[in-house]
Amino acid sequence: MIDSDGKPRAYEPADPSLRSYHRAVWALSADGEPQGHVACVVSEMAWPKRAPWLWFLVVWPDGRRELPFEDYGPGWYALREIDEGFLDYHLPSVTVEQRFLWRRVSANKPGVPRRFALKKLSGEVAARRWDELALKDEDF
């Protein structure tokens, strides 16, 4: 994915217009067992002007959400995986409390790395799941 000169190798998404990724939802599974969902919104970067910017959010079966993560071209590293039907991610994060000087701080610690199989939900099913998961564009 990186050229010999250290630059990301360009990737052409399965849908170059990226319209089919906006408000898309995929079912996550591992070893044939449902593991949750990953949802996506498409927005635009301020620089370079009007460049597409994808944001993804993983929602676990119990409703917990991971922090959103981004992807953009020319590399499209997460999108490459998604277009191939998998996502290398991690199991649910846990909140850990740590002490820093005299204060207690909380931080999210990602679960162990895992490769998830993905199945894109059809438009109607994805829209229904978007509502069931109570997703809003502002969540990304």
mmCIF file of N, CA and C in Angstrom:
data_model
loop_
_atom_site.group_PDB
_atom_site.id
_atom_site.type_symbol
_atom_site.label_atom_id
_atom_site.label_comp_id
_atom_site.label_asym_id
_atom_site.label_seq_id
_atom_site.Cartn_x
_atom_site.Cartn_y
_atom_site.Cartn_z
ATOM 1 N N MET A 1 0.798 -1.195 0.000
ATOM 2 C CA MET A 1 0.000 0.000 0.000
ATOM 3 C C MET A 1 0.846 1.267 0.000
ATOM 4 N N ILE A 2 2.143 1.101 0.248
ATOM 5 C CA ILE A 2 3.072 2.229 0.196
ATOM 6 C C ILE A 2 4.028 1.971 -0.952
ATOM 7 N N ASP A 3 4.229 2.988 -1.800
ATOM 8 C CA ASP A 3 5.177 2.872 -2.909
ATOM 9 C C ASP A 3 6.605 2.874 -2.388
ATOM 10 N N SER A 4 7.536 2.544 -3.276
ATOM 11 C CA SER A 4 8.946 2.516 -2.894
ATOM 12 C C SER A 4 9.462 3.892 -2.474
ATOM 13 N N ASP A 5 8.796 4.959 -2.933
ATOM 14 C CA ASP A 5 9.225 6.316 -2.543
ATOM 15 C C ASP A 5 8.541 6.787 -1.252
ATOM 16 N N GLY A 6 7.796 5.876 -0.582
ATOM 17 C CA GLY A 6 7.183 6.202 0.706
ATOM 18 C C GLY A 6 5.821 6.871 0.621
ATOM 19 N N LYS A 7 5.290 7.053 -0.568
ATOM 20 C CA LYS A 7 3.979 7.684 -0.730
ATOM 21 C C LYS A 7 2.895 6.612 -0.787
ATOM 22 N N PRO A 8 1.679 6.939 -0.276
ATOM 23 C CA PRO A 8 0.601 5.946 -0.339
ATOM 24 C C PRO A 8 0.218 5.636 -1.778
ATOM 25 N N ARG A 9 0.032 4.340 -2.050
ATOM 26 C CA ARG A 9 -0.421 3.932 -3.368
ATOM 27 C C ARG A 9 -1.897 4.296 -3.505
ATOM 28 N N ALA A 10 -2.243 4.958 -4.585
ATOM 29 C CA ALA A 10 -3.632 5.391 -4.796
ATOM 30 C C ALA A 10 -4.539 4.174 -4.925
ATOM 31 N N TYR A 11 -5.768 4.342 -4.449
ATOM 32 C CA TYR A 11 -6.770 3.290 -4.525
ATOM 33 C C TYR A 11 -8.030 3.886 -5.128
ATOM 34 N N GLU A 12 -8.642 3.166 -6.031
ATOM 35 C CA GLU A 12 -9.898 3.586 -6.641
ATOM 36 C C GLU A 12 -11.029 2.834 -5.946
ATOM 37 N N PRO A 13 -11.861 3.530 -5.144
ATOM 38 C CA PRO A 13 -12.958 2.852 -4.444
ATOM 39 C C PRO A 13 -13.901 2.131 -5.404
ATOM 40 N N ALA A 14 -14.575 1.103 -4.896
ATOM 41 C CA ALA A 14 -15.544 0.353 -5.698
ATOM 42 C C ALA A 14 -16.604 1.297 -6.273
ATOM 43 N N ASP A 15 -16.978 2.338 -5.512
ATOM 44 C CA ASP A 15 -17.892 3.378 -5.989
ATOM 45 C C ASP A 15 -17.112 4.695 -5.978
ATOM 46 N N PRO A 16 -16.495 5.074 -7.117
ATOM 47 C CA PRO A 16 -15.676 6.281 -7.149
ATOM 48 C C PRO A 16 -16.424 7.556 -6.729
ATOM 49 N N SER A 17 -17.749 7.596 -6.894
ATOM 50 C CA SER A 17 -18.510 8.784 -6.488
ATOM 51 C C SER A 17 -18.656 8.837 -4.961
ATOM 52 N N LEU A 18 -18.471 7.720 -4.279
ATOM 53 C CA LEU A 18 -18.592 7.551 -2.826
ATOM 54 C C LEU A 18 -20.026 7.711 -2.310
ATOM 55 N N ARG A 19 -21.002 7.910 -3.198
ATOM 56 C CA ARG A 19 -22.397 8.074 -2.758
ATOM 57 C C ARG A 19 -22.918 6.854 -2.007
ATOM 58 N N SER A 20 -22.519 5.676 -2.446
ATOM 59 C CA SER A 20 -23.050 4.455 -1.822
ATOM 60 C C SER A 20 -22.491 4.217 -0.410
ATOM 61 N N TYR A 21 -21.493 4.984 -0.012
ATOM 62 C CA TYR A 21 -20.928 4.835 1.331
ATOM 63 C C TYR A 21 -21.613 5.748 2.348
ATOM 64 N N HIS A 22 -22.280 6.802 1.874
ATOM 65 C CA HIS A 22 -22.906 7.738 2.798
ATOM 66 C C HIS A 22 -24.100 7.072 3.484
ATOM 67 N N ARG A 23 -24.046 7.048 4.819
ATOM 68 C CA ARG A 23 -25.060 6.419 5.658
ATOM 69 C C ARG A 23 -25.182 4.919 5.372
ATOM 70 N N ALA A 24 -24.079 4.321 4.946
ATOM 71 C CA ALA A 24 -24.043 2.871 4.737
ATOM 72 C C ALA A 24 -23.802 2.187 6.074
ATOM 73 N N VAL A 25 -24.269 0.941 6.171
ATOM 74 C CA VAL A 25 -24.079 0.143 7.378
ATOM 75 C C VAL A 25 -23.661 -1.259 6.948
ATOM 76 N N TRP A 26 -22.657 -1.795 7.648
ATOM 77 C CA TRP A 26 -22.200 -3.160 7.421
ATOM 78 C C TRP A 26 -22.374 -3.948 8.712
ATOM 79 N N ALA A 27 -22.727 -5.206 8.575
ATOM 80 C CA ALA A 27 -22.778 -6.104 9.732
ATOM 81 C C ALA A 27 -21.375 -6.681 9.928
ATOM 82 N N LEU A 28 -20.898 -6.648 11.166
ATOM 83 C CA LEU A 28 -19.601 -7.223 11.523
ATOM 84 C C LEU A 28 -19.821 -8.642 12.034
ATOM 85 N N SER A 29 -18.957 -9.565 11.642
ATOM 86 C CA SER A 29 -19.026 -10.907 12.207
ATOM 87 C C SER A 29 -17.609 -11.453 12.345
ATOM 88 N N ALA A 30 -17.461 -12.402 13.241
ATOM 89 C CA ALA A 30 -16.189 -13.108 13.426
ATOM 90 C C ALA A 30 -16.532 -14.556 13.720
ATOM 91 N N ASP A 31 -15.887 -15.454 13.011
ATOM 92 C CA ASP A 31 -16.170 -16.889 13.153
ATOM 93 C C ASP A 31 -17.651 -17.185 12.956
ATOM 94 N N GLY A 32 -18.296 -16.434 12.056
ATOM 95 C CA GLY A 32 -19.703 -16.652 11.746
ATOM 96 C C GLY A 32 -20.675 -16.092 12.771
ATOM 97 N N GLU A 33 -20.184 -15.480 13.830
ATOM 98 C CA GLU A 33 -21.038 -14.919 14.875
ATOM 99 C C GLU A 33 -21.177 -13.416 14.712
ATOM 100 N N PRO A 34 -22.404 -12.866 14.822
ATOM 101 C CA PRO A 34 -22.585 -11.407 14.724
ATOM 102 C C PRO A 34 -21.806 -10.694 15.836
ATOM 103 N N GLN A 35 -21.155 -9.600 15.462
ATOM 104 C CA GLN A 35 -20.327 -8.859 16.413
ATOM 105 C C GLN A 35 -20.708 -7.394 16.527
ATOM 106 N N GLY A 36 -21.638 -6.912 15.699
ATOM 107 C CA GLY A 36 -22.017 -5.507 15.744
ATOM 108 C C GLY A 36 -22.134 -4.943 14.347
ATOM 109 N N HIS A 37 -21.943 -3.634 14.257
ATOM 110 C CA HIS A 37 -22.084 -2.941 12.966
ATOM 111 C C HIS A 37 -21.021 -1.875 12.817
ATOM 112 N N VAL A 38 -20.733 -1.530 11.582
ATOM 113 C CA VAL A 38 -19.903 -0.360 11.288
ATOM 114 C C VAL A 38 -20.724 0.505 10.338
ATOM 115 N N ALA A 39 -20.789 1.802 10.652
ATOM 116 C CA ALA A 39 -21.567 2.749 9.850
ATOM 117 C C ALA A 39 -20.621 3.811 9.296
ATOM 118 N N CYS A 40 -21.062 4.482 8.252
ATOM 119 C CA CYS A 40 -20.200 5.446 7.564
ATOM 120 C C CYS A 40 -20.978 6.688 7.145
ATOM 121 N N VAL A 41 -20.321 7.823 7.202
ATOM 122 C CA VAL A 41 -20.823 9.046 6.576
ATOM 123 C C VAL A 41 -19.718 9.601 5.694
ATOM 124 N N VAL A 42 -20.116 10.301 4.656
ATOM 125 C CA VAL A 42 -19.176 10.952 3.755
ATOM 126 C C VAL A 42 -19.299 12.450 3.964
ATOM 127 N N SER A 43 -18.179 13.096 4.229
ATOM 128 C CA SER A 43 -18.171 14.557 4.360
ATOM 129 C C SER A 43 -17.046 15.107 3.489
ATOM 130 N N GLU A 44 -16.758 16.387 3.653
ATOM 131 C CA GLU A 44 -15.714 17.023 2.844
ATOM 132 C C GLU A 44 -14.677 17.667 3.735
ATOM 133 N N MET A 45 -13.441 17.572 3.302
ATOM 134 C CA MET A 45 -12.344 18.244 4.000
ATOM 135 C C MET A 45 -12.332 19.713 3.619
ATOM 136 N N ALA A 46 -11.813 20.526 4.518
ATOM 137 C CA ALA A 46 -11.640 21.935 4.189
ATOM 138 C C ALA A 46 -10.431 22.105 3.259
ATOM 139 N N TRP A 47 -9.414 21.238 3.467
ATOM 140 C CA TRP A 47 -8.236 21.289 2.605
ATOM 141 C C TRP A 47 -7.741 19.881 2.394
ATOM 142 N N PRO A 48 -7.429 19.420 1.226
ATOM 143 C CA PRO A 48 -7.659 20.166 -0.006
ATOM 144 C C PRO A 48 -9.153 20.365 -0.238
ATOM 145 N N LYS A 49 -9.442 21.507 -0.762
ATOM 146 C CA LYS A 49 -10.827 21.946 -0.896
ATOM 147 C C LYS A 49 -11.706 20.868 -1.525
ATOM 148 N N ARG A 50 -12.785 20.560 -0.795
ATOM 149 C CA ARG A 50 -13.837 19.652 -1.226
ATOM 150 C C ARG A 50 -13.378 18.201 -1.422
ATOM 151 N N ALA A 51 -12.246 17.839 -0.858
ATOM 152 C CA ALA A 51 -11.801 16.439 -0.938
ATOM 153 C C ALA A 51 -12.721 15.581 -0.072
ATOM 154 N N PRO A 52 -13.126 14.414 -0.541
ATOM 155 C CA PRO A 52 -14.016 13.560 0.251
ATOM 156 C C PRO A 52 -13.312 13.003 1.479
ATOM 157 N N TRP A 53 -14.091 12.833 2.526
ATOM 158 C CA TRP A 53 -13.587 12.405 3.825
ATOM 159 C C TRP A 53 -14.594 11.434 4.414
ATOM 160 N N LEU A 54 -14.207 10.207 4.598
ATOM 161 C CA LEU A 54 -15.107 9.201 5.151
ATOM 162 C C LEU A 54 -14.860 9.049 6.650
ATOM 163 N N TRP A 55 -15.952 8.915 7.393
ATOM 164 C CA TRP A 55 -15.885 8.662 8.826
ATOM 165 C C TRP A 55 -16.649 7.384 9.126
ATOM 166 N N PHE A 56 -16.071 6.531 9.958
ATOM 167 C CA PHE A 56 -16.667 5.250 10.314
ATOM 168 C C PHE A 56 -16.877 5.187 11.822
ATOM 169 N N LEU A 57 -17.909 4.445 12.220
ATOM 170 C CA LEU A 57 -18.224 4.273 13.630
ATOM 171 C C LEU A 57 -18.626 2.821 13.860
ATOM 172 N N VAL A 58 -17.976 2.162 14.802
ATOM 173 C CA VAL A 58 -18.297 0.775 15.153
ATOM 174 C C VAL A 58 -19.245 0.802 16.347
ATOM 175 N N VAL A 59 -20.348 0.046 16.219
ATOM 176 C CA VAL A 59 -21.336 -0.083 17.289
ATOM 177 C C VAL A 59 -21.435 -1.563 17.639
ATOM 178 N N TRP A 60 -21.206 -1.879 18.914
ATOM 179 C CA TRP A 60 -21.240 -3.265 19.380
ATOM 180 C C TRP A 60 -22.678 -3.687 19.675
ATOM 181 N N PRO A 61 -22.944 -4.979 19.773
ATOM 182 C CA PRO A 61 -24.320 -5.462 19.988
ATOM 183 C C PRO A 61 -24.997 -4.887 21.233
ATOM 184 N N ASP A 62 -24.218 -4.552 22.263
ATOM 185 C CA ASP A 62 -24.816 -3.999 23.485
ATOM 186 C C ASP A 62 -25.049 -2.488 23.393
ATOM 187 N N GLY A 63 -24.770 -1.901 22.220
ATOM 188 C CA GLY A 63 -25.007 -0.473 22.011
ATOM 189 C C GLY A 63 -23.802 0.412 22.261
ATOM 190 N N ARG A 64 -22.741 -0.143 22.869
ATOM 191 C CA ARG A 64 -21.538 0.672 23.072
ATOM 192 C C ARG A 64 -20.940 1.051 21.731
ATOM 193 N N ARG A 65 -20.337 2.235 21.709
ATOM 194 C CA ARG A 65 -19.734 2.745 20.473
ATOM 195 C C ARG A 65 -18.257 3.021 20.684
ATOM 196 N N GLU A 66 -17.506 2.749 19.646
ATOM 197 C CA GLU A 66 -16.097 3.119 19.649
ATOM 198 C C GLU A 66 -15.985 4.577 19.209
ATOM 199 N N LEU A 67 -14.809 5.149 19.359
ATOM 200 C CA LEU A 67 -14.585 6.485 18.817
ATOM 201 C C LEU A 67 -14.581 6.385 17.292
ATOM 202 N N PRO A 68 -15.125 7.383 16.599
ATOM 203 C CA PRO A 68 -15.124 7.327 15.135
ATOM 204 C C PRO A 68 -13.694 7.376 14.585
ATOM 205 N N PHE A 69 -13.503 6.791 13.409
ATOM 206 C CA PHE A 69 -12.204 6.876 12.736
ATOM 207 C C PHE A 69 -12.423 7.308 11.296
ATOM 208 N N GLU A 70 -11.400 7.941 10.730
ATOM 209 C CA GLU A 70 -11.513 8.558 9.416
ATOM 210 C C GLU A 70 -10.715 7.808 8.357
ATOM 211 N N ASP A 71 -11.045 8.090 7.116
ATOM 212 C CA ASP A 71 -10.297 7.567 5.980
ATOM 213 C C ASP A 71 -10.417 8.572 4.837
ATOM 214 N N TYR A 72 -9.363 8.667 4.048
ATOM 215 C CA TYR A 72 -9.360 9.598 2.914
ATOM 216 C C TYR A 72 -8.337 9.131 1.894
ATOM 217 N N GLY A 73 -8.456 9.667 0.689
ATOM 218 C CA GLY A 73 -7.566 9.290 -0.392
ATOM 219 C C GLY A 73 -6.272 10.061 -0.351
ATOM 220 N N PRO A 74 -5.308 9.669 -1.108
ATOM 221 C CA PRO A 74 -5.407 8.639 -2.148
ATOM 222 C C PRO A 74 -5.276 7.212 -1.624
ATOM 223 N N GLY A 75 -4.849 7.031 -0.366
ATOM 224 C CA GLY A 75 -4.613 5.681 0.150
ATOM 225 C C GLY A 75 -5.863 4.888 0.448
ATOM 226 N N TRP A 76 -6.881 5.518 1.054
ATOM 227 C CA TRP A 76 -8.143 4.850 1.411
ATOM 228 C C TRP A 76 -7.881 3.505 2.071
ATOM 229 N N TYR A 77 -7.126 3.477 3.162
ATOM 230 C CA TYR A 77 -6.719 2.208 3.769
ATOM 231 C C TYR A 77 -7.888 1.429 4.368
ATOM 232 N N ALA A 78 -8.768 2.065 5.127
ATOM 233 C CA ALA A 78 -9.927 1.362 5.683
ATOM 234 C C ALA A 78 -10.890 0.966 4.565
ATOM 235 N N LEU A 79 -11.088 1.853 3.607
ATOM 236 C CA LEU A 79 -12.018 1.576 2.518
ATOM 237 C C LEU A 79 -11.555 0.400 1.662
ATOM 238 N N ARG A 80 -10.251 0.247 1.485
ATOM 239 C CA ARG A 80 -9.720 -0.917 0.759
ATOM 240 C C ARG A 80 -10.221 -2.202 1.410
ATOM 241 N N GLU A 81 -10.076 -2.261 2.738
ATOM 242 C CA GLU A 81 -10.505 -3.460 3.454
ATOM 243 C C GLU A 81 -12.009 -3.656 3.335
ATOM 244 N N ILE A 82 -12.758 -2.587 3.545
ATOM 245 C CA ILE A 82 -14.219 -2.673 3.500
ATOM 246 C C ILE A 82 -14.690 -3.142 2.130
ATOM 247 N N ASP A 83 -14.100 -2.597 1.079
ATOM 248 C CA ASP A 83 -14.467 -3.033 -0.274
ATOM 249 C C ASP A 83 -14.137 -4.502 -0.506
ATOM 250 N N GLU A 84 -13.130 -5.026 0.225
ATOM 251 C CA GLU A 84 -12.760 -6.439 0.094
ATOM 252 C C GLU A 84 -13.554 -7.337 1.034
ATOM 253 N N GLY A 85 -14.429 -6.730 1.878
ATOM 254 C CA GLY A 85 -15.314 -7.527 2.721
ATOM 255 C C GLY A 85 -14.791 -7.854 4.109
ATOM 256 N N PHE A 86 -13.796 -7.100 4.583
ATOM 257 C CA PHE A 86 -13.304 -7.330 5.939
ATOM 258 C C PHE A 86 -12.859 -6.010 6.554
ATOM 259 N N LEU A 87 -12.635 -6.031 7.863
ATOM 260 C CA LEU A 87 -12.105 -4.863 8.563
ATOM 261 C C LEU A 87 -11.201 -5.359 9.681
ATOM 262 N N ASP A 88 -9.932 -4.963 9.625
ATOM 263 C CA ASP A 88 -9.013 -5.250 10.717
ATOM 264 C C ASP A 88 -9.225 -4.169 11.763
ATOM 265 N N TYR A 89 -9.765 -4.554 12.899
ATOM 266 C CA TYR A 89 -10.105 -3.604 13.949
ATOM 267 C C TYR A 89 -9.730 -4.239 15.288
ATOM 268 N N HIS A 90 -10.495 -4.041 16.301
ATOM 269 C CA HIS A 90 -10.210 -4.645 17.603
ATOM 270 C C HIS A 90 -11.530 -4.958 18.299
ATOM 271 N N LEU A 91 -11.449 -5.811 19.295
ATOM 272 C CA LEU A 91 -12.630 -6.114 20.108
ATOM 273 C C LEU A 91 -12.991 -4.875 20.923
ATOM 274 N N PRO A 92 -14.150 -4.862 21.578
ATOM 275 C CA PRO A 92 -14.583 -3.647 22.278
ATOM 276 C C PRO A 92 -13.530 -3.062 23.228
ATOM 277 N N SER A 93 -13.480 -1.746 23.229
ATOM 278 C CA SER A 93 -12.589 -1.028 24.139
ATOM 279 C C SER A 93 -13.144 -1.099 25.553
ATOM 280 N N VAL A 94 -12.259 -0.981 26.511
ATOM 281 C CA VAL A 94 -12.668 -0.898 27.906
ATOM 282 C C VAL A 94 -12.128 0.411 28.463
ATOM 283 N N THR A 95 -12.863 0.981 29.407
ATOM 284 C CA THR A 95 -12.426 2.212 30.038
ATOM 285 C C THR A 95 -11.562 1.845 31.240
ATOM 286 N N VAL A 96 -10.375 2.396 31.258
ATOM 287 C CA VAL A 96 -9.456 2.154 32.378
ATOM 288 C C VAL A 96 -9.194 3.475 33.073
ATOM 289 N N GLU A 97 -9.068 3.387 34.389
ATOM 290 C CA GLU A 97 -8.780 4.581 35.167
ATOM 291 C C GLU A 97 -7.309 4.564 35.534
ATOM 292 N N GLN A 98 -6.652 5.690 35.332
ATOM 293 C CA GLN A 98 -5.237 5.807 35.654
ATOM 294 C C GLN A 98 -5.036 7.023 36.540
ATOM 295 N N ARG A 99 -3.939 7.003 37.222
ATOM 296 C CA ARG A 99 -3.588 8.133 38.067
ATOM 297 C C ARG A 99 -2.481 8.909 37.387
ATOM 298 N N PHE A 100 -2.669 10.200 37.244
ATOM 299 C CA PHE A 100 -1.644 11.070 36.686
ATOM 300 C C PHE A 100 -1.421 12.189 37.682
ATOM 301 N N LEU A 101 -0.266 12.160 38.320
ATOM 302 C CA LEU A 101 0.046 13.077 39.416
ATOM 303 C C LEU A 101 -1.031 12.931 40.487
ATOM 304 N N TRP A 102 -1.787 13.941 40.758
ATOM 305 C CA TRP A 102 -2.823 13.883 41.806
ATOM 306 C C TRP A 102 -4.220 13.647 41.253
ATOM 307 N N ARG A 103 -4.350 13.450 39.950
ATOM 308 C CA ARG A 103 -5.679 13.301 39.343
ATOM 309 C C ARG A 103 -5.894 11.893 38.815
ATOM 310 N N ARG A 104 -7.125 11.493 38.827
ATOM 311 C CA ARG A 104 -7.529 10.241 38.187
ATOM 312 C C ARG A 104 -8.071 10.600 36.805
ATOM 313 N N VAL A 105 -7.610 9.890 35.801
ATOM 314 C CA VAL A 105 -8.085 10.122 34.437
ATOM 315 C C VAL A 105 -8.566 8.793 33.855
ATOM 316 N N SER A 106 -9.567 8.892 33.002
ATOM 317 C CA SER A 106 -10.100 7.715 32.323
ATOM 318 C C SER A 106 -9.625 7.721 30.883
ATOM 319 N N ALA A 107 -9.366 6.534 30.374
ATOM 320 C CA ALA A 107 -8.952 6.401 28.979
ATOM 321 C C ALA A 107 -9.543 5.119 28.415
ATOM 322 N N ASN A 108 -9.770 5.116 27.113
ATOM 323 C CA ASN A 108 -10.248 3.910 26.444
ATOM 324 C C ASN A 108 -9.049 3.072 26.025
ATOM 325 N N LYS A 109 -9.104 1.794 26.353
ATOM 326 C CA LYS A 109 -8.060 0.859 25.951
ATOM 327 C C LYS A 109 -8.688 -0.111 24.951
ATOM 328 N N PRO A 110 -8.203 -0.107 23.698
ATOM 329 C CA PRO A 110 -8.789 -0.994 22.684
ATOM 330 C C PRO A 110 -8.629 -2.462 23.072
ATOM 331 N N GLY A 111 -9.612 -3.265 22.668
ATOM 332 C CA GLY A 111 -9.527 -4.702 22.864
ATOM 333 C C GLY A 111 -8.473 -5.295 21.945
ATOM 334 N N VAL A 112 -8.338 -6.611 21.988
ATOM 335 C CA VAL A 112 -7.325 -7.273 21.160
ATOM 336 C C VAL A 112 -7.680 -7.133 19.680
ATOM 337 N N PRO A 113 -6.664 -7.039 18.822
ATOM 338 C CA PRO A 113 -6.916 -6.916 17.376
ATOM 339 C C PRO A 113 -7.690 -8.128 16.856
ATOM 340 N N ARG A 114 -8.533 -7.857 15.866
ATOM 341 C CA ARG A 114 -9.365 -8.925 15.294
ATOM 342 C C ARG A 114 -9.709 -8.574 13.857
ATOM 343 N N ARG A 115 -9.794 -9.564 13.015
ATOM 344 C CA ARG A 115 -10.278 -9.357 11.649
ATOM 345 C C ARG A 115 -11.751 -9.738 11.624
ATOM 346 N N PHE A 116 -12.582 -8.785 11.199
ATOM 347 C CA PHE A 116 -14.021 -8.998 11.113
ATOM 348 C C PHE A 116 -14.422 -9.147 9.657
ATOM 349 N N ALA A 117 -15.354 -10.053 9.404
ATOM 350 C CA ALA A 117 -15.979 -10.154 8.087
ATOM 351 C C ALA A 117 -17.081 -9.100 8.040
ATOM 352 N N LEU A 118 -17.293 -8.535 6.866
ATOM 353 C CA LEU A 118 -18.307 -7.499 6.689
ATOM 354 C C LEU A 118 -19.332 -7.927 5.657
ATOM 355 N N LYS A 119 -20.572 -7.535 5.916
ATOM 356 C CA LYS A 119 -21.639 -7.719 4.926
ATOM 357 C C LYS A 119 -22.405 -6.410 4.854
ATOM 358 N N LYS A 120 -22.389 -5.782 3.681
ATOM 359 C CA LYS A 120 -23.076 -4.508 3.524
ATOM 360 C C LYS A 120 -24.583 -4.741 3.515
ATOM 361 N N LEU A 121 -25.285 -3.942 4.315
ATOM 362 C CA LEU A 121 -26.741 -4.035 4.360
ATOM 363 C C LEU A 121 -27.336 -3.250 3.201
ATOM 364 N N SER A 122 -28.430 -3.758 2.637
ATOM 365 C CA SER A 122 -29.082 -3.072 1.513
ATOM 366 C C SER A 122 -29.625 -1.721 1.989
ATOM 367 N N GLY A 123 -29.920 -0.838 1.059
ATOM 368 C CA GLY A 123 -30.364 0.518 1.375
ATOM 369 C C GLY A 123 -31.485 0.611 2.376
ATOM 370 N N GLU A 124 -32.543 -0.150 2.170
ATOM 371 C CA GLU A 124 -33.696 -0.112 3.064
ATOM 372 C C GLU A 124 -33.360 -0.661 4.449
ATOM 373 N N VAL A 125 -32.638 -1.776 4.475
ATOM 374 C CA VAL A 125 -32.244 -2.393 5.743
ATOM 375 C C VAL A 125 -31.249 -1.491 6.471
ATOM 376 N N ALA A 126 -30.323 -0.889 5.736
ATOM 377 C CA ALA A 126 -29.341 0.015 6.344
ATOM 378 C C ALA A 126 -30.031 1.228 6.962
ATOM 379 N N ALA A 127 -31.020 1.783 6.282
ATOM 380 C CA ALA A 127 -31.749 2.943 6.819
ATOM 381 C C ALA A 127 -32.479 2.566 8.110
ATOM 382 N N ARG A 128 -33.076 1.388 8.130
ATOM 383 C CA ARG A 128 -33.769 0.917 9.328
ATOM 384 C C ARG A 128 -32.766 0.693 10.469
ATOM 385 N N ARG A 129 -31.628 0.088 10.146
ATOM 386 C CA ARG A 129 -30.610 -0.170 11.172
ATOM 387 C C ARG A 129 -30.020 1.143 11.683
ATOM 388 N N TRP A 130 -29.853 2.141 10.792
ATOM 389 C CA TRP A 130 -29.365 3.466 11.184
ATOM 390 C C TRP A 130 -30.267 4.024 12.286
ATOM 391 N N ASP A 131 -31.580 3.896 12.085
ATOM 392 C CA ASP A 131 -32.540 4.373 13.088
ATOM 393 C C ASP A 131 -32.475 3.541 14.368
ATOM 394 N N GLU A 132 -32.412 2.215 14.229
ATOM 395 C CA GLU A 132 -32.349 1.331 15.399
ATOM 396 C C GLU A 132 -31.114 1.614 16.253
ATOM 397 N N LEU A 133 -30.004 1.935 15.610
ATOM 398 C CA LEU A 133 -28.770 2.227 16.325
ATOM 399 C C LEU A 133 -28.717 3.676 16.823
ATOM 400 N N ALA A 134 -29.766 4.455 16.498
ATOM 401 C CA ALA A 134 -29.876 5.862 16.894
ATOM 402 C C ALA A 134 -28.669 6.669 16.434
ATOM 403 N N LEU A 135 -28.262 6.447 15.199
ATOM 404 C CA LEU A 135 -27.110 7.157 14.652
ATOM 405 C C LEU A 135 -27.525 8.520 14.107
ATOM 406 N N LYS A 136 -26.632 9.478 14.275
ATOM 407 C CA LYS A 136 -26.793 10.819 13.693
ATOM 408 C C LYS A 136 -25.481 11.177 13.027
ATOM 409 N N ASP A 137 -25.549 12.002 11.988
ATOM 410 C CA ASP A 137 -24.322 12.411 11.301
ATOM 411 C C ASP A 137 -23.334 13.048 12.261
ATOM 412 N N GLU A 138 -23.832 13.712 13.308
ATOM 413 C CA GLU A 138 -22.966 14.395 14.266
ATOM 414 C C GLU A 138 -22.175 13.410 15.131
ATOM 415 N N ASP A 139 -22.541 12.127 15.109
ATOM 416 C CA ASP A 139 -21.832 11.123 15.906
ATOM 417 C C ASP A 139 -20.451 10.808 15.327
ATOM 418 N N PHE A 140 -20.240 11.196 14.086
ATOM 419 C CA PHE A 140 -19.010 10.833 13.382
ATOM 420 C C PHE A 140 -17.972 11.929 13.450
#
